[in-house]
Amino acid sequence: MNSVLVRILAAAAWLAIPALIGRMAIGADAGWALFAGGLLILLGYHATNLRRLLDWLARKDPGDVPEASGVWDDAFALLHRRERRLAQERQRLARLVVRYSQAGRALPDGVVILDGDDRIVWCNSKAEARFGIDGNTDVGQPITNLVRQPEFVKYLAARDYTGPAQLKTGRGAALTLSVQIIPYDDAQKLLLARDITQAERLETMRRDFVANVSHELRTPLTVLMGFLETVRELKLDPDRARNYMGMMADQASRMQHIIDDLLTLSALEVAPQPPWDRQVPMRTVLASLCADAEALSGGRHHISLDAHGDWDLLGAESEIASALRNLVTNAVRYTPEGGEIRLIWRSSDTGASFAVEDSGVGIATEHIPRLTERFYRVDSGRSRETGGTGLGLAIVKHALLRHQASLQIESEPGKGSRFTASFPARRIAAAHPSTGVVT
Ligand code: ADP
């Protein structure tokens, strides 16, 4: 500031020099006139620059700082520097805002920022999809105008946000959301919406599964206990005792089958990816499946094998054989005496399929999508009578999935069923000549 004053005074002093010369050369009046004129020019210079500064400050988009000379040049240069710093700061903040909003958009949870009156300030795309709101047009709208589920309205109004609320949204309430409000900055609120549909489904499945396993094991166990009690309490002759022992062994073996199947399922869940380089000799597998079917049928059915293509599957032989065996044994178990069972193998360089066709009891359409669920049975009595555990098709589905294969089920009640396992081209390889060609 001092230097500015010095410079202004110096300029005034410079004006005094011509004034003094004028005074000495022409006279005192001329000297004063020259000094006054100089002062006027100086004033004009400052007034012009002040005007330029005011004009520049008044502009909406000020643009570059004006250029000037002398002391004003310093002032404008300082302003220019400050302006540049502010512009850089603005850019940094703008980038930060963009980055934060990109991060907000990338969050897997729906996020809505609400003001003190519960009006929408901002939301990310997940929140748009989950609540059916529009992040552009709905800004400023009270959230309860758009999210009207009573559970949500109640949760918001209660002002107790210590825990989350659950609500169903989406078409047909297909989504379950866990909604949590986090108040911050006095009035603002952050609304987080997490999709827990899958977690809830898994939890339901887990609960059902535990209940089913307990039920499945309890039934034979109760029967077994009953027999044990009888044998212990009553004095039975050896024949009857043997009879009871046989029935007890049946129940124990039923429990054993259930546990074996459960272990198979859990082994499939934790097993590493089936190999891509192990060839499963299909000729041998098909022959063994035929033999198993014949043995189980005991001559009560007409069983045939129709196989084409000289390709093997690639993967875990035990898993593939066990999946296909389940389909074959089911066909025998659910086909009355005298019925027909066909095993059909088709393989080419585009893929392979194994189908089991039977002329058995068939399945009503509404049951078909649920057959691969654990313990799902159409007719529990028949399943148990034939030694079923209700886990066979769940094992099939799992083993096939692990080999990128799929299971198709077609059936008509009273006419029969066709279960087809289809394998993709990457899971097949030309059969080795030594393993023989299936034709
Ligand atoms: P289960 O041990 O009861 O046979 P699965 O998982 O193998 O269990 O099969 C599930 C249900 O699907 C069976 O209980 C039965 O109702 C039905 N099912 C399976 N295969 C056939 C078939 N070939 N014909 C008719 N119903 C079948």
PDB file of N, CA, C and O in Angstrom, residues 70-132:
ATOM      1  N   GLY A  70       1.061   1.235 -15.360  1.00  0.00           N
ATOM      2  CA  GLY A  70       1.317   1.888 -14.082  1.00  0.00           C
ATOM      3  C   GLY A  70       0.772   1.091 -12.913  1.00  0.00           C
ATOM      4  O   GLY A  70       0.743  -0.143 -12.929  1.00  0.00           O
ATOM      5  N   VAL A  71       0.284   1.828 -11.930  1.00  0.00           N
ATOM      6  CA  VAL A  71      -0.189   1.192 -10.722  1.00  0.00           C
ATOM      7  C   VAL A  71      -1.394   0.292 -10.973  1.00  0.00           C
ATOM      8  O   VAL A  71      -1.610  -0.725 -10.323  1.00  0.00           O
ATOM      9  N   TRP A  72      -2.190   0.683 -12.000  1.00  0.00           N
ATOM     10  CA  TRP A  72      -3.358  -0.138 -12.344  1.00  0.00           C
ATOM     11  C   TRP A  72      -2.941  -1.474 -12.951  1.00  0.00           C
ATOM     12  O   TRP A  72      -3.641  -2.461 -12.811  1.00  0.00           O
ATOM     13  N   ASP A  73      -1.815  -1.478 -13.612  1.00  0.00           N
ATOM     14  CA  ASP A  73      -1.324  -2.739 -14.170  1.00  0.00           C
ATOM     15  C   ASP A  73      -1.068  -3.734 -13.038  1.00  0.00           C
ATOM     16  O   ASP A  73      -1.430  -4.909 -13.123  1.00  0.00           O
ATOM     17  N   ASP A  74      -0.464  -3.210 -11.942  1.00  0.00           N
ATOM     18  CA  ASP A  74      -0.222  -4.079 -10.788  1.00  0.00           C
ATOM     19  C   ASP A  74      -1.537  -4.594 -10.216  1.00  0.00           C
ATOM     20  O   ASP A  74      -1.686  -5.781  -9.904  1.00  0.00           O
ATOM     21  N   ALA A  75      -2.505  -3.655 -10.085  1.00  0.00           N
ATOM     22  CA  ALA A  75      -3.793  -4.059  -9.509  1.00  0.00           C
ATOM     23  C   ALA A  75      -4.461  -5.115 -10.381  1.00  0.00           C
ATOM     24  O   ALA A  75      -4.928  -6.161  -9.897  1.00  0.00           O
ATOM     25  N   PHE A  76      -4.466  -4.839 -11.714  1.00  0.00           N
ATOM     26  CA  PHE A  76      -5.112  -5.800 -12.629  1.00  0.00           C
ATOM     27  C   PHE A  76      -4.355  -7.133 -12.650  1.00  0.00           C
ATOM     28  O   PHE A  76      -4.945  -8.198 -12.746  1.00  0.00           O
ATOM     29  N   ALA A  77      -3.024  -7.049 -12.562  1.00  0.00           N
ATOM     30  CA  ALA A  77      -2.229  -8.291 -12.561  1.00  0.00           C
ATOM     31  C   ALA A  77      -2.570  -9.139 -11.338  1.00  0.00           C
ATOM     32  O   ALA A  77      -2.710 -10.364 -11.431  1.00  0.00           O
ATOM     33  N   LEU A  78      -2.720  -8.468 -10.184  1.00  0.00           N
ATOM     34  CA  LEU A  78      -3.090  -9.206  -8.963  1.00  0.00           C
ATOM     35  C   LEU A  78      -4.463  -9.846  -9.113  1.00  0.00           C
ATOM     36  O   LEU A  78      -4.689 -11.016  -8.766  1.00  0.00           O
ATOM     37  N   LEU A  79      -5.374  -9.029  -9.670  1.00  0.00           N
ATOM     38  CA  LEU A  79      -6.733  -9.557  -9.880  1.00  0.00           C
ATOM     39  C   LEU A  79      -6.700 -10.759 -10.824  1.00  0.00           C
ATOM     40  O   LEU A  79      -7.387 -11.764 -10.616  1.00  0.00           O
ATOM     41  N   HIS A  80      -5.877 -10.605 -11.880  1.00  0.00           N
ATOM     42  CA  HIS A  80      -5.763 -11.665 -12.874  1.00  0.00           C
ATOM     43  C   HIS A  80      -5.275 -12.965 -12.216  1.00  0.00           C
ATOM     44  O   HIS A  80      -5.824 -14.043 -12.445  1.00  0.00           O
ATOM     45  N   ARG A  81      -4.254 -12.797 -11.342  1.00  0.00           N
ATOM     46  CA  ARG A  81      -3.703 -13.967 -10.665  1.00  0.00           C
ATOM     47  C   ARG A  81      -4.771 -14.635  -9.778  1.00  0.00           C
ATOM     48  O   ARG A  81      -4.951 -15.827  -9.792  1.00  0.00           O
ATOM     49  N   ARG A  82      -5.509 -13.768  -9.029  1.00  0.00           N
ATOM     50  CA  ARG A  82      -6.547 -14.298  -8.137  1.00  0.00           C
ATOM     51  C   ARG A  82      -7.640 -14.992  -8.956  1.00  0.00           C
ATOM     52  O   ARG A  82      -8.110 -16.063  -8.614  1.00  0.00           O
ATOM     53  N   GLU A  83      -7.982 -14.349 -10.069  1.00  0.00           N
ATOM     54  CA  GLU A  83      -9.022 -14.907 -10.947  1.00  0.00           C
ATOM     55  C   GLU A  83      -8.601 -16.294 -11.454  1.00  0.00           C
ATOM     56  O   GLU A  83      -9.376 -17.236 -11.479  1.00  0.00           O
ATOM     57  N   ARG A  84      -7.306 -16.373 -11.837  1.00  0.00           N
ATOM     58  CA  ARG A  84      -6.812 -17.651 -12.357  1.00  0.00           C
ATOM     59  C   ARG A  84      -6.859 -18.733 -11.271  1.00  0.00           C
ATOM     60  O   ARG A  84      -7.250 -19.857 -11.511  1.00  0.00           O
ATOM     61  N   ARG A  85      -6.472 -18.328 -10.041  1.00  0.00           N
ATOM     62  CA  ARG A  85      -6.488 -19.280  -8.930  1.00  0.00           C
ATOM     63  C   ARG A  85      -7.917 -19.756  -8.642  1.00  0.00           C
ATOM     64  O   ARG A  85      -8.173 -20.941  -8.452  1.00  0.00           O
ATOM     65  N   LEU A  86      -8.832 -18.788  -8.683  1.00  0.00           N
ATOM     66  CA  LEU A  86     -10.238 -19.144  -8.422  1.00  0.00           C
ATOM     67  C   LEU A  86     -10.773 -20.078  -9.506  1.00  0.00           C
ATOM     68  O   LEU A  86     -11.510 -21.022  -9.229  1.00  0.00           O
ATOM     69  N   ALA A  87     -10.372 -19.774 -10.763  1.00  0.00           N
ATOM     70  CA  ALA A  87     -10.848 -20.615 -11.875  1.00  0.00           C
ATOM     71  C   ALA A  87     -10.327 -22.038 -11.696  1.00  0.00           C
ATOM     72  O   ALA A  87     -11.051 -23.021 -11.892  1.00  0.00           O
ATOM     73  N   GLN A  88      -9.037 -22.134 -11.296  1.00  0.00           N
ATOM     74  CA  GLN A  88      -8.456 -23.469 -11.081  1.00  0.00           C
ATOM     75  C   GLN A  88      -9.181 -24.187  -9.950  1.00  0.00           C
ATOM     76  O   GLN A  88      -9.507 -25.362 -10.032  1.00  0.00           O
ATOM     77  N   GLU A  89      -9.500 -23.441  -8.882  1.00  0.00           N
ATOM     78  CA  GLU A  89     -10.192 -24.010  -7.729  1.00  0.00           C
ATOM     79  C   GLU A  89     -11.589 -24.492  -8.141  1.00  0.00           C
ATOM     80  O   GLU A  89     -12.039 -25.571  -7.765  1.00  0.00           O
ATOM     81  N   ARG A  90     -12.250 -23.617  -8.969  1.00  0.00           N
ATOM     82  CA  ARG A  90     -13.592 -23.986  -9.448  1.00  0.00           C
ATOM     83  C   ARG A  90     -13.526 -25.273 -10.254  1.00  0.00           C
ATOM     84  O   ARG A  90     -14.339 -26.175 -10.093  1.00  0.00           O
ATOM     85  N   GLN A  91     -12.503 -25.359 -11.121  1.00  0.00           N
ATOM     86  CA  GLN A  91     -12.351 -26.561 -11.960  1.00  0.00           C
ATOM     87  C   GLN A  91     -12.112 -27.790 -11.091  1.00  0.00           C
ATOM     88  O   GLN A  91     -12.675 -28.852 -11.322  1.00  0.00           O
ATOM     89  N   ARG A  92     -11.267 -27.606 -10.068  1.00  0.00           N
ATOM     90  CA  ARG A  92     -10.959 -28.733  -9.178  1.00  0.00           C
ATOM     91  C   ARG A  92     -12.236 -29.200  -8.471  1.00  0.00           C
ATOM     92  O   ARG A  92     -12.534 -30.387  -8.402  1.00  0.00           O
ATOM     93  N   LEU A  93     -13.016 -28.207  -7.990  1.00  0.00           N
ATOM     94  CA  LEU A  93     -14.251 -28.555  -7.290  1.00  0.00           C
ATOM     95  C   LEU A  93     -15.245 -29.235  -8.232  1.00  0.00           C
ATOM     96  O   LEU A  93     -15.917 -30.193  -7.865  1.00  0.00           O
ATOM     97  N   ALA A  94     -15.291 -28.694  -9.482  1.00  0.00           N
ATOM     98  CA  ALA A  94     -16.229 -29.281 -10.453  1.00  0.00           C
ATOM     99  C   ALA A  94     -15.838 -30.730 -10.727  1.00  0.00           C
ATOM    100  O   ALA A  94     -16.684 -31.626 -10.786  1.00  0.00           O
ATOM    101  N   ARG A  95     -14.499 -30.952 -10.871  1.00  0.00           N
ATOM    102  CA  ARG A  95     -14.033 -32.326 -11.111  1.00  0.00           C
ATOM    103  C   ARG A  95     -14.382 -33.222  -9.934  1.00  0.00           C
ATOM    104  O   ARG A  95     -14.802 -34.363 -10.091  1.00  0.00           O
ATOM    105  N   LEU A  96     -14.233 -32.669  -8.715  1.00  0.00           N
ATOM    106  CA  LEU A  96     -14.531 -33.418  -7.490  1.00  0.00           C
ATOM    107  C   LEU A  96     -16.015 -33.798  -7.448  1.00  0.00           C
ATOM    108  O   LEU A  96     -16.384 -34.932  -7.132  1.00  0.00           O
ATOM    109  N   VAL A  97     -16.857 -32.814  -7.809  1.00  0.00           N
ATOM    110  CA  VAL A  97     -18.306 -33.068  -7.806  1.00  0.00           C
ATOM    111  C   VAL A  97     -18.629 -34.171  -8.809  1.00  0.00           C
ATOM    112  O   VAL A  97     -19.375 -35.110  -8.512  1.00  0.00           O
ATOM    113  N   VAL A  98     -17.990 -34.063 -10.019  1.00  0.00           N
ATOM    114  CA  VAL A  98     -18.252 -35.086 -11.043  1.00  0.00           C
ATOM    115  C   VAL A  98     -17.806 -36.448 -10.518  1.00  0.00           C
ATOM    116  O   VAL A  98     -18.516 -37.441 -10.643  1.00  0.00           O
ATOM    117  N   ARG A  99     -16.605 -36.464  -9.879  1.00  0.00           N
ATOM    118  CA  ARG A  99     -16.090 -37.737  -9.389  1.00  0.00           C
ATOM    119  C   ARG A  99     -17.007 -38.321  -8.312  1.00  0.00           C
ATOM    120  O   ARG A  99     -17.313 -39.496  -8.306  1.00  0.00           O
ATOM    121  N   TYR A 100     -17.453 -37.464  -7.381  1.00  0.00           N
ATOM    122  CA  TYR A 100     -18.341 -37.939  -6.320  1.00  0.00           C
ATOM    123  C   TYR A 100     -19.660 -38.437  -6.904  1.00  0.00           C
ATOM    124  O   TYR A 100     -20.195 -39.461  -6.479  1.00  0.00           O
ATOM    125  N   SER A 101     -20.166 -37.688  -7.892  1.00  0.00           N
ATOM    126  CA  SER A 101     -21.465 -38.128  -8.414  1.00  0.00           C
ATOM    127  C   SER A 101     -21.289 -39.404  -9.235  1.00  0.00           C
ATOM    128  O   SER A 101     -22.153 -40.264  -9.249  1.00  0.00           O
ATOM    129  N   GLN A 102     -20.083 -39.551  -9.901  1.00  0.00           N
ATOM    130  CA  GLN A 102     -19.828 -40.816 -10.611  1.00  0.00           C
ATOM    131  C   GLN A 102     -19.741 -41.960  -9.603  1.00  0.00           C
ATOM    132  O   GLN A 102     -20.290 -43.044  -9.832  1.00  0.00           O
ATOM    133  N   ALA A 103     -19.062 -41.699  -8.472  1.00  0.00           N
ATOM    134  CA  ALA A 103     -18.944 -42.743  -7.441  1.00  0.00           C
ATOM    135  C   ALA A 103     -20.327 -43.088  -6.902  1.00  0.00           C
ATOM    136  O   ALA A 103     -20.659 -44.263  -6.709  1.00  0.00           O
ATOM    137  N   GLY A 104     -21.161 -42.064  -6.692  1.00  0.00           N
ATOM    138  CA  GLY A 104     -22.529 -42.280  -6.202  1.00  0.00           C
ATOM    139  C   GLY A 104     -23.325 -43.113  -7.183  1.00  0.00           C
ATOM    140  O   GLY A 104     -24.091 -44.001  -6.801  1.00  0.00           O
ATOM    141  N   ARG A 105     -23.097 -42.828  -8.492  1.00  0.00           N
ATOM    142  CA  ARG A 105     -23.837 -43.592  -9.508  1.00  0.00           C
ATOM    143  C   ARG A 105     -23.368 -45.033  -9.565  1.00  0.00           C
ATOM    144  O   ARG A 105     -24.136 -45.942  -9.837  1.00  0.00           O
ATOM    145  N   ALA A 106     -22.051 -45.222  -9.318  1.00  0.00           N
ATOM    146  CA  ALA A 106     -21.504 -46.585  -9.437  1.00  0.00           C
ATOM    147  C   ALA A 106     -21.842 -47.460  -8.233  1.00  0.00           C
ATOM    148  O   ALA A 106     -21.663 -48.663  -8.285  1.00  0.00           O
ATOM    149  N   LEU A 107     -22.360 -46.876  -7.154  1.00  0.00           N
ATOM    150  CA  LEU A 107     -22.656 -47.676  -5.963  1.00  0.00           C
ATOM    151  C   LEU A 107     -23.680 -48.768  -6.275  1.00  0.00           C
ATOM    152  O   LEU A 107     -24.612 -48.531  -7.033  1.00  0.00           O
ATOM    153  N   PRO A 108     -23.500 -49.948  -5.693  1.00  0.00           N
ATOM    154  CA  PRO A 108     -24.481 -51.014  -5.976  1.00  0.00           C
ATOM    155  C   PRO A 108     -25.822 -50.751  -5.297  1.00  0.00           C
ATOM    156  O   PRO A 108     -26.820 -51.366  -5.633  1.00  0.00           O
ATOM    157  N   ASP A 109     -25.836 -49.840  -4.330  1.00  0.00           N
ATOM    158  CA  ASP A 109     -27.083 -49.526  -3.633  1.00  0.00           C
ATOM    159  C   ASP A 109     -27.725 -48.280  -4.237  1.00  0.00           C
ATOM    160  O   ASP A 109     -27.032 -47.431  -4.783  1.00  0.00           O
ATOM    161  N   GLY A 110     -29.036 -48.201  -4.095  1.00  0.00           N
ATOM    162  CA  GLY A 110     -29.731 -46.982  -4.513  1.00  0.00           C
ATOM    163  C   GLY A 110     -29.442 -45.897  -3.484  1.00  0.00           C
ATOM    164  O   GLY A 110     -29.481 -46.165  -2.273  1.00  0.00           O
ATOM    165  N   VAL A 111     -29.118 -44.697  -3.947  1.00  0.00           N
ATOM    166  CA  VAL A 111     -28.827 -43.593  -3.021  1.00  0.00           C
ATOM    167  C   VAL A 111     -29.702 -42.396  -3.403  1.00  0.00           C
ATOM    168  O   VAL A 111     -29.755 -42.015  -4.568  1.00  0.00           O
ATOM    169  N   VAL A 112     -30.423 -41.835  -2.405  1.00  0.00           N
ATOM    170  CA  VAL A 112     -31.212 -40.624  -2.639  1.00  0.00           C
ATOM    171  C   VAL A 112     -30.824 -39.624  -1.556  1.00  0.00           C
ATOM    172  O   VAL A 112     -30.763 -39.978  -0.375  1.00  0.00           O
ATOM    173  N   ILE A 113     -30.540 -38.387  -1.963  1.00  0.00           N
ATOM    174  CA  ILE A 113     -30.298 -37.341  -0.967  1.00  0.00           C
ATOM    175  C   ILE A 113     -31.601 -36.562  -0.814  1.00  0.00           C
ATOM    176  O   ILE A 113     -32.213 -36.145  -1.809  1.00  0.00           O
ATOM    177  N   LEU A 114     -32.039 -36.416   0.447  1.00  0.00           N
ATOM    178  CA  LEU A 114     -33.292 -35.713   0.728  1.00  0.00           C
ATOM    179  C   LEU A 114     -32.991 -34.448   1.526  1.00  0.00           C
ATOM    180  O   LEU A 114     -32.073 -34.435   2.360  1.00  0.00           O
ATOM    181  N   ASP A 115     -33.794 -33.402   1.295  1.00  0.00           N
ATOM    182  CA  ASP A 115     -33.597 -32.201   2.110  1.00  0.00           C
ATOM    183  C   ASP A 115     -34.438 -32.311   3.394  1.00  0.00           C
ATOM    184  O   ASP A 115     -35.050 -33.355   3.666  1.00  0.00           O
ATOM    185  N   GLY A 116     -34.475 -31.218   4.162  1.00  0.00           N
ATOM    186  CA  GLY A 116     -35.168 -31.242   5.450  1.00  0.00           C
ATOM    187  C   GLY A 116     -36.655 -31.539   5.332  1.00  0.00           C
ATOM    188  O   GLY A 116     -37.279 -32.023   6.289  1.00  0.00           O
ATOM    189  N   ASP A 117     -37.239 -31.265   4.135  1.00  0.00           N
ATOM    190  CA  ASP A 117     -38.671 -31.539   3.953  1.00  0.00           C
ATOM    191  C   ASP A 117     -38.901 -32.849   3.202  1.00  0.00           C
ATOM    192  O   ASP A 117     -39.967 -33.050   2.605  1.00  0.00           O
ATOM    193  N   ASP A 118     -37.887 -33.693   3.198  1.00  0.00           N
ATOM    194  CA  ASP A 118     -37.947 -34.996   2.519  1.00  0.00           C
ATOM    195  C   ASP A 118     -38.191 -34.860   1.027  1.00  0.00           C
ATOM    196  O   ASP A 118     -38.866 -35.699   0.403  1.00  0.00           O
ATOM    197  N   ARG A 119     -37.655 -33.782   0.447  1.00  0.00           N
ATOM    198  CA  ARG A 119     -37.742 -33.625  -1.010  1.00  0.00           C
ATOM    199  C   ARG A 119     -36.447 -34.137  -1.632  1.00  0.00           C
ATOM    200  O   ARG A 119     -35.378 -34.022  -1.032  1.00  0.00           O
ATOM    201  N   ILE A 120     -36.602 -34.665  -2.846  1.00  0.00           N
ATOM    202  CA  ILE A 120     -35.427 -35.261  -3.503  1.00  0.00           C
ATOM    203  C   ILE A 120     -34.456 -34.159  -3.950  1.00  0.00           C
ATOM    204  O   ILE A 120     -34.860 -33.209  -4.622  1.00  0.00           O
ATOM    205  N   VAL A 121     -33.193 -34.323  -3.558  1.00  0.00           N
ATOM    206  CA  VAL A 121     -32.155 -33.390  -3.998  1.00  0.00           C
ATOM    207  C   VAL A 121     -31.338 -34.033  -5.118  1.00  0.00           C
ATOM    208  O   VAL A 121     -31.019 -33.427  -6.121  1.00  0.00           O
ATOM    209  N   TRP A 122     -31.039 -35.297  -4.953  1.00  0.00           N
ATOM    210  CA  TRP A 122     -30.222 -36.023  -5.934  1.00  0.00           C
ATOM    211  C   TRP A 122     -30.475 -37.505  -5.739  1.00  0.00           C
ATOM    212  O   TRP A 122     -30.776 -37.950  -4.628  1.00  0.00           O
ATOM    213  N   CYS A 123     -30.364 -38.266  -6.828  1.00  0.00           N
ATOM    214  CA  CYS A 123     -30.433 -39.731  -6.670  1.00  0.00           C
ATOM    215  C   CYS A 123     -29.573 -40.386  -7.733  1.00  0.00           C
ATOM    216  O   CYS A 123     -29.309 -39.780  -8.770  1.00  0.00           O
ATOM    217  N   ASN A 124     -29.121 -41.597  -7.473  1.00  0.00           N
ATOM    218  CA  ASN A 124     -28.330 -42.299  -8.496  1.00  0.00           C
ATOM    219  C   ASN A 124     -29.245 -43.219  -9.325  1.00  0.00           C
ATOM    220  O   ASN A 124     -30.442 -43.348  -9.029  1.00  0.00           O
ATOM    221  N   SER A 125     -28.640 -43.828 -10.359  1.00  0.00           N
ATOM    222  CA  SER A 125     -29.479 -44.592 -11.294  1.00  0.00           C
ATOM    223  C   SER A 125     -30.093 -45.830 -10.631  1.00  0.00           C
ATOM    224  O   SER A 125     -31.181 -46.258 -11.006  1.00  0.00           O
ATOM    225  N   LYS A 126     -29.368 -46.407  -9.646  1.00  0.00           N
ATOM    226  CA  LYS A 126     -29.924 -47.596  -8.963  1.00  0.00           C
ATOM    227  C   LYS A 126     -31.218 -47.193  -8.237  1.00  0.00           C
ATOM    228  O   LYS A 126     -32.198 -47.935  -8.241  1.00  0.00           O
ATOM    229  N   ALA A 127     -31.207 -46.003  -7.607  1.00  0.00           N
ATOM    230  CA  ALA A 127     -32.407 -45.542  -6.900  1.00  0.00           C
ATOM    231  C   ALA A 127     -33.515 -45.272  -7.920  1.00  0.00           C
ATOM    232  O   ALA A 127     -34.691 -45.574  -7.664  1.00  0.00           O
ATOM    233  N   GLU A 128     -33.139 -44.725  -9.084  1.00  0.00           N
ATOM    234  CA  GLU A 128     -34.150 -44.464 -10.126  1.00  0.00           C
ATOM    235  C   GLU A 128     -34.848 -45.761 -10.499  1.00  0.00           C
ATOM    236  O   GLU A 128     -36.077 -45.826 -10.570  1.00  0.00           O
ATOM    237  N   ALA A 129     -34.011 -46.818 -10.717  1.00  0.00           N
ATOM    238  CA  ALA A 129     -34.584 -48.099 -11.147  1.00  0.00           C
ATOM    239  C   ALA A 129     -35.410 -48.730 -10.019  1.00  0.00           C
ATOM    240  O   ALA A 129     -36.485 -49.268 -10.263  1.00  0.00           O
ATOM    241  N   ARG A 130     -34.896 -48.647  -8.794  1.00  0.00           N
ATOM    242  CA  ARG A 130     -35.576 -49.358  -7.698  1.00  0.00           C
ATOM    243  C   ARG A 130     -36.854 -48.678  -7.253  1.00  0.00           C
ATOM    244  O   ARG A 130     -37.805 -49.339  -6.873  1.00  0.00           O
ATOM    245  N   PHE A 131     -36.866 -47.328  -7.301  1.00  0.00           N
ATOM    246  CA  PHE A 131     -38.062 -46.625  -6.835  1.00  0.00           C
ATOM    247  C   PHE A 131     -38.913 -46.084  -7.981  1.00  0.00           C
ATOM    248  O   PHE A 131     -39.952 -45.485  -7.741  1.00  0.00           O
ATOM    249  N   GLY A 132     -38.413 -46.244  -9.228  1.00  0.00           N
ATOM    250  CA  GLY A 132     -39.167 -45.710 -10.368  1.00  0.00           C
ATOM    251  C   GLY A 132     -39.214 -44.186 -10.347  1.00  0.00           C
ATOM    252  O   GLY A 132     -40.243 -43.591 -10.676  1.00  0.00           O
TER     253      GLY A 132
END
